[in-house]
Short mmCIF file of C-alpha atoms and ligand atoms in Angstrom, two decimals:
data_model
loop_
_atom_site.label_atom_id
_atom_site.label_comp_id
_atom_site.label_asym_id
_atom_site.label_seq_id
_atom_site.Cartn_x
_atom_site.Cartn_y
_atom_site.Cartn_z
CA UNK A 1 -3.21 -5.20 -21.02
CA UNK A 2 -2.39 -4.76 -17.31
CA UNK A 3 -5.23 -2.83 -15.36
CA UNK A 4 -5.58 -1.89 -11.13
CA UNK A 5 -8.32 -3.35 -9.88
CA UNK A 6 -9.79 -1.32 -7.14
CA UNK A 7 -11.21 -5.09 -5.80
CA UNK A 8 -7.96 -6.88 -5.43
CA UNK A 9 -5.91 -3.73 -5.18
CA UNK A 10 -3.31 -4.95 -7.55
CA UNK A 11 -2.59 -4.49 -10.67
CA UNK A 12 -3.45 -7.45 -13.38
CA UNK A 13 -3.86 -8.78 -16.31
CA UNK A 14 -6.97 -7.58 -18.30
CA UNK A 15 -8.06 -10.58 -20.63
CA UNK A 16 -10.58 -8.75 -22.56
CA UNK A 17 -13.02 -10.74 -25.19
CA UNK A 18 -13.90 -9.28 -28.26
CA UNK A 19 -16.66 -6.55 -27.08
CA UNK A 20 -15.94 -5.19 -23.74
CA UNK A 21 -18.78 -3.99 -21.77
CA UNK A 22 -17.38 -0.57 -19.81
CA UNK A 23 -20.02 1.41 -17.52
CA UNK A 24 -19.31 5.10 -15.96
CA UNK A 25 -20.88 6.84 -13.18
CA UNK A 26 -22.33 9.99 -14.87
CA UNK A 27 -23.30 13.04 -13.26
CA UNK A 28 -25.94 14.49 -11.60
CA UNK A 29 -26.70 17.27 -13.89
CA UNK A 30 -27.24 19.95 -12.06
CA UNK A 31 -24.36 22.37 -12.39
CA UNK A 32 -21.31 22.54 -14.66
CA UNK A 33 -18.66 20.03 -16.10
CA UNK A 34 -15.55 20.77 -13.78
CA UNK A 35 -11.81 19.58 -14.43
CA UNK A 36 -12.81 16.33 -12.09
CA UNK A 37 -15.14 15.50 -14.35
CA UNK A 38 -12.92 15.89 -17.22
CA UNK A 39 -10.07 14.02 -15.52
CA UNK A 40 -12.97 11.21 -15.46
CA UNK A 41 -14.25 10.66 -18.39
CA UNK A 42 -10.75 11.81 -20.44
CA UNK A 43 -9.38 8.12 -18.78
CA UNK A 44 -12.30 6.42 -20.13
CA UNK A 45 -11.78 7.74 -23.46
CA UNK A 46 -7.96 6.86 -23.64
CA UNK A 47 -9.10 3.71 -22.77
CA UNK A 48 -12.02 2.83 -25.01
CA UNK A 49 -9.49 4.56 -27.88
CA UNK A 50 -6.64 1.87 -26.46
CA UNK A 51 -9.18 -0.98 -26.60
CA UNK A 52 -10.14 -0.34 -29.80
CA UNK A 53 -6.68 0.01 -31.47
CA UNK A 54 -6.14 -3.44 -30.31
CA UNK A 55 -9.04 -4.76 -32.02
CA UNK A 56 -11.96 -4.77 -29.19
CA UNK A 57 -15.33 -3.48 -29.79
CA UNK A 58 -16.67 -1.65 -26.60
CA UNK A 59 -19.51 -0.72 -26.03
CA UNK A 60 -19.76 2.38 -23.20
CA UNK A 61 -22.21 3.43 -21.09
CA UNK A 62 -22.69 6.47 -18.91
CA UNK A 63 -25.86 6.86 -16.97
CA UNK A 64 -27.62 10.89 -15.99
CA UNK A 65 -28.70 10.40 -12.51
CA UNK A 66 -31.58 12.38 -13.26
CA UNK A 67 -33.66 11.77 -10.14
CA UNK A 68 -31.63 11.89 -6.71
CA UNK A 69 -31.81 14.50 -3.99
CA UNK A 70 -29.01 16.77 -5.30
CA UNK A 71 -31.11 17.27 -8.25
CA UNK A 72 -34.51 17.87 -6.51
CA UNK A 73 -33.23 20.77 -4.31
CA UNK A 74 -31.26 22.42 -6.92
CA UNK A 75 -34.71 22.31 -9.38
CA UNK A 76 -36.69 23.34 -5.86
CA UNK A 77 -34.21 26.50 -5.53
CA UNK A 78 -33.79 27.15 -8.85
CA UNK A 79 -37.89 26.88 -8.90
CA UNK A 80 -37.92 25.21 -11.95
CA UNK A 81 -38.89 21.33 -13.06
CA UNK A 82 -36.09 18.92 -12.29
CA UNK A 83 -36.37 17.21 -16.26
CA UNK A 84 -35.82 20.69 -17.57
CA UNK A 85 -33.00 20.84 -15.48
CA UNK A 86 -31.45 17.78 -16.01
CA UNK A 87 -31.62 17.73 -19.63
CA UNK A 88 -30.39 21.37 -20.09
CA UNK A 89 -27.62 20.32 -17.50
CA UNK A 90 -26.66 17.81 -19.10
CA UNK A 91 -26.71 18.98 -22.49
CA UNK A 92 -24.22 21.64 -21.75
CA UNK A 93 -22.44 19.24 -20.00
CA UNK A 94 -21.91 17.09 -23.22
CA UNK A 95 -21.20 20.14 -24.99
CA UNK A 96 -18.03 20.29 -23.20
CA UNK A 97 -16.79 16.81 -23.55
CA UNK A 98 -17.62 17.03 -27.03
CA UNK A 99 -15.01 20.51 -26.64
CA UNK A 100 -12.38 18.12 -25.20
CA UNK A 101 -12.88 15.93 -28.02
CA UNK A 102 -14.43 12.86 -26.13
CA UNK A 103 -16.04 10.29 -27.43
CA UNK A 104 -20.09 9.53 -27.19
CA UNK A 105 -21.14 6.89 -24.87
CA UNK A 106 -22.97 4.39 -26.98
CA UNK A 107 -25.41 4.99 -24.55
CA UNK A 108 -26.86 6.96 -21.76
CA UNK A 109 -29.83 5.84 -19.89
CA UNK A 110 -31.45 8.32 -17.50
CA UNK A 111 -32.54 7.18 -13.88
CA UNK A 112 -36.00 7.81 -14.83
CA UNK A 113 -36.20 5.83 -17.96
CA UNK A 114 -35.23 3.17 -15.69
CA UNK A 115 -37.78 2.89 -13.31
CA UNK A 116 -39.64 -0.43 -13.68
CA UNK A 117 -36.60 -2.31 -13.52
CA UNK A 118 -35.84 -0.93 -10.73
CA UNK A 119 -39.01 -1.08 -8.89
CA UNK A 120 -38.44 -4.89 -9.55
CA UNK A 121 -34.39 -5.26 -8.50
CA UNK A 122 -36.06 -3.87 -5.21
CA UNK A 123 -38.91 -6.23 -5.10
CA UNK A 124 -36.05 -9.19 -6.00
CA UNK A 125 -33.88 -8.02 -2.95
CA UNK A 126 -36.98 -8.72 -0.77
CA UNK A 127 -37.97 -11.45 -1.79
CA UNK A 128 -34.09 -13.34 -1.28
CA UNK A 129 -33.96 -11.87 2.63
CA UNK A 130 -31.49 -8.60 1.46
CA UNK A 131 -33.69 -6.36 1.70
CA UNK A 132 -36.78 -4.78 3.95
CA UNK A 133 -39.35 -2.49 4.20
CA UNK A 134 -40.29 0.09 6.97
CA UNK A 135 -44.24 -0.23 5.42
CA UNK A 136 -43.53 3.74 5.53
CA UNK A 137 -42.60 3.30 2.12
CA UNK A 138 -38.83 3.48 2.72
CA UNK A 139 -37.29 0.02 2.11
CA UNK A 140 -33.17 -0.66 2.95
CA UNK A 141 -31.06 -3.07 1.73
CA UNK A 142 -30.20 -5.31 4.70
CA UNK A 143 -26.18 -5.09 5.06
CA UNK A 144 -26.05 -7.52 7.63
CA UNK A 145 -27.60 -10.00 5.74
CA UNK A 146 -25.31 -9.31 2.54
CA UNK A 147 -22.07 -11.02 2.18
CA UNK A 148 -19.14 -9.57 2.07
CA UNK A 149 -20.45 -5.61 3.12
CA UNK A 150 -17.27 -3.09 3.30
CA UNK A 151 -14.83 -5.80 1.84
CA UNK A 152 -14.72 -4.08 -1.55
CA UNK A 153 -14.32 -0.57 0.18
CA UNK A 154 -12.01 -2.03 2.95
CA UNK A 155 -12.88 0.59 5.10
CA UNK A 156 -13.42 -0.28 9.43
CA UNK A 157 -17.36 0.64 9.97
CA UNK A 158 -16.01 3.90 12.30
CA UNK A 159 -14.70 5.50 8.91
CA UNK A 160 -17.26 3.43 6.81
CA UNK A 161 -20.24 5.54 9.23
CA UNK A 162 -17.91 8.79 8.35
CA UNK A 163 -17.69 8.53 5.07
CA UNK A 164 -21.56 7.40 4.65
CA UNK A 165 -22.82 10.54 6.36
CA UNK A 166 -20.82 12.96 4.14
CA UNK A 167 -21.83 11.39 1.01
CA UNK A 168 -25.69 11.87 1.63
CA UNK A 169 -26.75 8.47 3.86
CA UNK A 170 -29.05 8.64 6.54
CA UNK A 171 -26.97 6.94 9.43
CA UNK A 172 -29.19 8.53 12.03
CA UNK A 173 -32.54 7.35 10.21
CA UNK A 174 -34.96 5.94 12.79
CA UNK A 175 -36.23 2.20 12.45
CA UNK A 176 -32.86 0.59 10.38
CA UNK A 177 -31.60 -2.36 11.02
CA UNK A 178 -28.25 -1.36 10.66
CA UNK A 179 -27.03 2.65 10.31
CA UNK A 180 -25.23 1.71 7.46
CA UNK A 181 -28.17 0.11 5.45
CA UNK A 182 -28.87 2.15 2.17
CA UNK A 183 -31.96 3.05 0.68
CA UNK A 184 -33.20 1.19 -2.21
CA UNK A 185 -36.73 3.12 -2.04
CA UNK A 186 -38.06 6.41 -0.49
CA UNK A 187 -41.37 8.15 -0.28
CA UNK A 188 -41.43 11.07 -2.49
CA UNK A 189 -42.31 14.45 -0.90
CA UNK A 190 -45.65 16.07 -2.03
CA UNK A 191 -43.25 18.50 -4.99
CA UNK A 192 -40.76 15.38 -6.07
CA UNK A 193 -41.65 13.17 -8.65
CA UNK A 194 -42.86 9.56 -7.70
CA UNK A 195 -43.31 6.15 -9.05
CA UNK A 196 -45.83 3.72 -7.93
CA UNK A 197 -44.27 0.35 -6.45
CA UNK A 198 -46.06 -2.12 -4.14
CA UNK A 199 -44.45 -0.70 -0.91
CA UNK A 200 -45.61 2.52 -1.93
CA UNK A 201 -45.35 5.20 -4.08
CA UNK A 202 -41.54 7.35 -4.07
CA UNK A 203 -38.30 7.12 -6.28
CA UNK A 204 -35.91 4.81 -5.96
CA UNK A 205 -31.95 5.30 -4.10
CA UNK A 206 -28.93 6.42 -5.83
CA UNK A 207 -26.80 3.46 -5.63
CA UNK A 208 -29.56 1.20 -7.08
CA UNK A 209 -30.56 3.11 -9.86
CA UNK A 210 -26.48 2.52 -11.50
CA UNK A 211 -26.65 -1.07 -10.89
CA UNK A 212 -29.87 -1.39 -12.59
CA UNK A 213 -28.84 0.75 -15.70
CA UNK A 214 -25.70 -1.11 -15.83
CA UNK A 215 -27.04 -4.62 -15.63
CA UNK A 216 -30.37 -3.49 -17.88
CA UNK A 217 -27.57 -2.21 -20.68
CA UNK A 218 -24.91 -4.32 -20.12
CA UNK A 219 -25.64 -7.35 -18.68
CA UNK A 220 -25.34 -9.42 -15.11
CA UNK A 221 -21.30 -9.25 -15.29
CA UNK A 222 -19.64 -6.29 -16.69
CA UNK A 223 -15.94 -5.76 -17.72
CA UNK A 224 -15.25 -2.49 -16.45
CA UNK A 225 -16.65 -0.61 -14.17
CA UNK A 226 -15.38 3.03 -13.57
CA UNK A 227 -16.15 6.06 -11.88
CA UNK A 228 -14.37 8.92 -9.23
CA UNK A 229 -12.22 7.58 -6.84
CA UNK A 230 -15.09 9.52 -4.54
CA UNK A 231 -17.60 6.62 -5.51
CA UNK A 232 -15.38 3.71 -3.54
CA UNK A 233 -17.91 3.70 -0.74
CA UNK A 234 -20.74 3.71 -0.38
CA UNK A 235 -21.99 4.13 -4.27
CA UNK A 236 -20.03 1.08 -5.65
CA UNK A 237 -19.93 -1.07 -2.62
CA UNK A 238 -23.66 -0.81 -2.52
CA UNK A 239 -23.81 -1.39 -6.70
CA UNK A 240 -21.87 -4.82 -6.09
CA UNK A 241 -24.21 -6.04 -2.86
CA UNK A 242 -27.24 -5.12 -4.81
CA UNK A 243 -26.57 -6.59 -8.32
CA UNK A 244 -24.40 -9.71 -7.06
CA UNK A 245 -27.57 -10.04 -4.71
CA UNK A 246 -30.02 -9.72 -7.14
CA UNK A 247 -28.64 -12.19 -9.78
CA UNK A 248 -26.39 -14.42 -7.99
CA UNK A 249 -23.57 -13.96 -10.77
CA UNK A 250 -20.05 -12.38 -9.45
CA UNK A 251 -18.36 -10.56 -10.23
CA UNK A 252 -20.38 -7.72 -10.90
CA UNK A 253 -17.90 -6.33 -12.72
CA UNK A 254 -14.01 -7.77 -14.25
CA UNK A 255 -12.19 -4.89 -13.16
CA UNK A 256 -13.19 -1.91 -11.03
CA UNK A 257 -10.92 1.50 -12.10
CA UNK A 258 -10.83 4.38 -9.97
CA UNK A 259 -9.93 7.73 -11.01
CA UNK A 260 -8.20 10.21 -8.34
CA UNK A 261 -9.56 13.62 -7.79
CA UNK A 262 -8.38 16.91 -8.85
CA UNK A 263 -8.32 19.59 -6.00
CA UNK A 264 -7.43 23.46 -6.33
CA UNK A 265 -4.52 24.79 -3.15
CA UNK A 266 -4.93 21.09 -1.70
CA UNK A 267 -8.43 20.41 -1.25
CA UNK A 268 -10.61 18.29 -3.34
CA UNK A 269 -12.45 20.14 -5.79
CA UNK A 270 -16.67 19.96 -5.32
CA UNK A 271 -19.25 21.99 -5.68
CA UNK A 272 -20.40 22.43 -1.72
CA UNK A 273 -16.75 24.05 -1.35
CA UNK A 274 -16.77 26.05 -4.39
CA UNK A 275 -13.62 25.86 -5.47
CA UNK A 276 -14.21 24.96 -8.90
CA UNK A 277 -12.21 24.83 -12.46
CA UNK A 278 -15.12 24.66 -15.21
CA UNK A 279 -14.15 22.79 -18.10
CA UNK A 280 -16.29 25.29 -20.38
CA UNK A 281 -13.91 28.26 -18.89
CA UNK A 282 -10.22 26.37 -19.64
CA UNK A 283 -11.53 25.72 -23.01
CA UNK A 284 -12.15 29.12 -23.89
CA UNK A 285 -8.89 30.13 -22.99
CA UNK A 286 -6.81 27.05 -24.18
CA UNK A 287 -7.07 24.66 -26.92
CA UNK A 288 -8.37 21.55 -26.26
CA UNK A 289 -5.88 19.23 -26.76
CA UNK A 290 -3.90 21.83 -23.99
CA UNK A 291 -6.60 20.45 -21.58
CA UNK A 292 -6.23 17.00 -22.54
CA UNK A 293 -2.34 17.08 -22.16
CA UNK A 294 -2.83 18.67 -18.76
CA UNK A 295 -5.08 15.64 -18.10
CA UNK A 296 -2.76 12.87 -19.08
CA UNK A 297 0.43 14.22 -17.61
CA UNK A 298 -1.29 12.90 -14.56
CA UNK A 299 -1.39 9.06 -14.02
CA UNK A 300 -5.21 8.65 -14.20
CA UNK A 301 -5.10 6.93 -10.18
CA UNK A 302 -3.23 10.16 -8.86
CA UNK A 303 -4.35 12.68 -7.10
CA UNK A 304 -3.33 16.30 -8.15
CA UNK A 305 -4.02 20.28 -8.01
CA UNK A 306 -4.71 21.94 -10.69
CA UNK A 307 -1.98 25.01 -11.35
CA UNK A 308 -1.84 27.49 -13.98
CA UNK A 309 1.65 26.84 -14.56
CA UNK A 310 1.02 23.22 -15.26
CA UNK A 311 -1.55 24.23 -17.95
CA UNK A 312 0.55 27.01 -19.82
CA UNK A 313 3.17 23.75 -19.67
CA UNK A 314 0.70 21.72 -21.29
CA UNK A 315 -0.06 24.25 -24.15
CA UNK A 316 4.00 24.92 -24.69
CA UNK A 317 3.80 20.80 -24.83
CA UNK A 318 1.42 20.56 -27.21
CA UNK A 319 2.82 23.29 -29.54
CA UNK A 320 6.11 21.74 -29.39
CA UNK A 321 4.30 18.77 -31.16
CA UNK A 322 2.81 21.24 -33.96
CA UNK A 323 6.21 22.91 -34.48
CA UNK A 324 8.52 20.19 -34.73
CA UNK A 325 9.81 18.89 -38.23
CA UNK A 326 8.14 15.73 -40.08
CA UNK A 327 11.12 14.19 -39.69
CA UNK A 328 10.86 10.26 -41.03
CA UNK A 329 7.16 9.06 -41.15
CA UNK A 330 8.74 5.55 -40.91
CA UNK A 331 9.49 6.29 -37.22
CA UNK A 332 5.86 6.40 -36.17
CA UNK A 333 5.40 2.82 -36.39
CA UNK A 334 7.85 2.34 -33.41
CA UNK A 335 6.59 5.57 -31.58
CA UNK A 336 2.82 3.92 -32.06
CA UNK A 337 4.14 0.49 -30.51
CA UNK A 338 5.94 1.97 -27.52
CA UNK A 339 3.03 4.13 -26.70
CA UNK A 340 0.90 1.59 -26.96
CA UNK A 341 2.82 0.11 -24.30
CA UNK A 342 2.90 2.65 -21.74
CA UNK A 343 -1.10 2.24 -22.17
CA UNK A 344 -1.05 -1.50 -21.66
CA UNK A 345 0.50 -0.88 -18.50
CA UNK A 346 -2.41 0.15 -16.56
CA UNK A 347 -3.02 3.52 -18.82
CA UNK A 348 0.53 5.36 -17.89
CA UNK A 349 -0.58 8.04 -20.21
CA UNK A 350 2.26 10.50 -17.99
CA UNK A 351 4.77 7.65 -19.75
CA UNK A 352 3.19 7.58 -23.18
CA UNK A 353 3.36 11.84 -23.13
CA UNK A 354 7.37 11.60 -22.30
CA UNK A 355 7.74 9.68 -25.21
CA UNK A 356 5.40 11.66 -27.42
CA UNK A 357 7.53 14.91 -26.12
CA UNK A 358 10.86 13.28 -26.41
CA UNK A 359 10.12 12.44 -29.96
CA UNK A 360 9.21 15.67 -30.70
CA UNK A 361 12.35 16.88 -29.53
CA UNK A 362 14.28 14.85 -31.97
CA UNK A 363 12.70 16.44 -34.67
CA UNK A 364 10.01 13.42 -35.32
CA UNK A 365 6.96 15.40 -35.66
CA UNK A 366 5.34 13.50 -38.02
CA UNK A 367 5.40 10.16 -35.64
CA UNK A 368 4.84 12.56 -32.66
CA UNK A 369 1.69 13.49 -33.72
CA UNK A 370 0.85 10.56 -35.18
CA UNK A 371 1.14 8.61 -31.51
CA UNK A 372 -0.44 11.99 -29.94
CA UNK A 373 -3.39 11.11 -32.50
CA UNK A 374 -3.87 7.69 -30.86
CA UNK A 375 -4.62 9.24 -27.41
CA UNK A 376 -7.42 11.38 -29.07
CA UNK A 377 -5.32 14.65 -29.62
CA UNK A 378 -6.67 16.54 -32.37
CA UNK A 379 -10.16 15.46 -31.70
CA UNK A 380 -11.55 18.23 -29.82
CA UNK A 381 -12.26 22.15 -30.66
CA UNK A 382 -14.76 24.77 -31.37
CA UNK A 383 -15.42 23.51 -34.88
CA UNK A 384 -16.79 20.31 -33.47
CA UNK A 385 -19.04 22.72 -31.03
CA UNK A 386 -20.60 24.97 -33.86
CA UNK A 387 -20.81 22.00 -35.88
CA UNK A 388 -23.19 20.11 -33.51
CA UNK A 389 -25.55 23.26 -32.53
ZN1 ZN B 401 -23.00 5.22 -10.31
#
């Protein structure tokens, strides 16, 4: 299997061993699963389904960033407590992947079950010289003392300030080192929850809390490592200088996969803009496998905008699967093998569609759906809903 590496910005072989180790960035649960997030965490389920088929064992985890300051205001505004919050948030939220017909993670850790470990990552960092404390009870990893800061994000420090500022870093922050140093630890304020650690009591940074529930779950050196395209920098730059810091092993992770983002009339979709496609709302008015179809006509690194037409294309699609003749059963075999190819070659689920849809078309049903089957079509749908509540 060929994979892009967001590292070495090539494409590669993937040699995986028998059990591959695959961690996803979750969400912060504190509003609804959107089509981004579907566009996610569909890829990773292609993938795991791909891995399987040719005879791997994965094991897959996706973390709840249950303590971070997205979460805190929202519970603050919403006036209620952030764990009811983040468990109601993200129990709807796996409501609707369970809609889509995705598979469970074999586990999710929450940030705050996590806690020890990473009150002693944080110590670890100090002690090897990466890491220091304000005696305020912040404490930052030191970026100039790292090696290799900004060479997995490739970004120049004017864009790398930029892009840290918009995703919720303190560049201005007074007593740093460095403005691009990241928190590992913060105090909490009087209403947020808090943890005791030597340098004081607070809760623990963003960044760090995925590289300890990776490497607590998974182990020093993961296979895959996946998330948003969004998370580049600073989230998984900071992951890599923290673990590879902490336990001297690199690579954190094998392979680093990116997924693009899904925007609405050209602009990125996210919550501060509002401009918003809720996966709960498309699946109420199409059929899953519609949504999924929509989701892997586009090459999983692309970036695209969602468009009504596309998705009434994507339901035609999919019926033309349901309503085309058997045909010869014997035909799936070579329909299976070919899109099983497309896959190999860094997930081209777009190419592994046309072939599903040309197949179709010749009256092949039976081997259409068949192949359609191995990218987890038919998998999804109210029944699974009402069957779980
Ligand atoms: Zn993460």
């Amino acid at each position: 299997m060929r994979l892009y590496d967001t590292r070495t910005r090539a494409v590669d072989t993937f040699i995986a061993a028998a059990t591959v180790r695959l961690y996803v960035c979750g969400i912060t649960p504190y509003d609804s699963a959107h089509l981004g997030h579907a566009f996610v965490y569909t890829t990773f389920d292609v993938l795991i389904r791909r891995l399987e088929a040719r005879g791997h064992r994965v094991v897959y985890v996706r973390n709840v960033t249950d303590v971070d300051d997205d979460i805190l205001r929202t519970a603050r505004e919403r006036d209620v407590n952030f764990e009811v919050l983040a468990r109601s948030e993200a129990a709807a939220f796996d409501v609707n992947l369970r809609r889509l017909g995705l598979r469970e993670a074999d586990v999710i850790p929450y940030a705050t079950e996590t806690v020890p470990a990473m009150v002693t990552t944080v110590g670890g960092l100090l002690d090897r010289g990466l890491a220091y404390a304000l005696g305020d009870g912040r404490v930052y990893a030191d970026t100039g003392a790292m090696d290799g800061f900004l060479s997995f994000s490739r970004l120049d420090r004017d864009e790398a300030l930029r892009q840290f500022a918009e995703k919720g870093g303190d560049p201005e922050a007074e007593g740093k080192r460095d403005a691009l140093d990241f928190l590992l630890w913060q105090p909490s304020l009087p209403d947020e929850p808090s943890w005791e650690a030597p340098w004081g009591r607070g809760r623990p940074g963003w960044h760090l809390e995925c590289s300890v529930m990776a490497t607590e779950h998974l182990g020093p050196v993961i296979d895959i490592h996946g998330g948003g395209s969004d998370l580049v920098f600073p989230h998984h730059e900071a992951e890599i200088l923290q673990a590879e810091g902490l336990t001297g092993q690199a690579p954190f992770a094998r392979v680093w996969m990116h997924v693009g983002m899904v925007g609405l009339d050209g602009t990125k979709m996210s919550k501060s803009l509002g401009n918003l496609v809720f996966l709960g709302d498309l699946l109420d008015r199409h059929d899953a496998d519609a949504v999924r179809y929509l989701l892997l006509s586009h090459h999983y690194r692309s970036e695209w905008d969602y468009t009504e037409d596309e998705m009434e294309l994507a339901a035609a699609a999919v019926k033309g699967w349901d309503a085309a003749p058997d045909g010869d059963p014997a035909a799936a075999e070579d329909l299976l093998a070919a899109v099983g190819a497309r896959l190999d070659d860094d997930l081209d689920a777009p190419g592994a569609l046309a072939l599903i849809d040309a197949a179709a078309g010749d009256g092949e049903g039976w081997a259409a759906r068949a192949a359609a089957a191995s990218l987890g079509f038919g998998g999804g749908g109210a029944g699974r809903v009402g069957a779980d509540r």
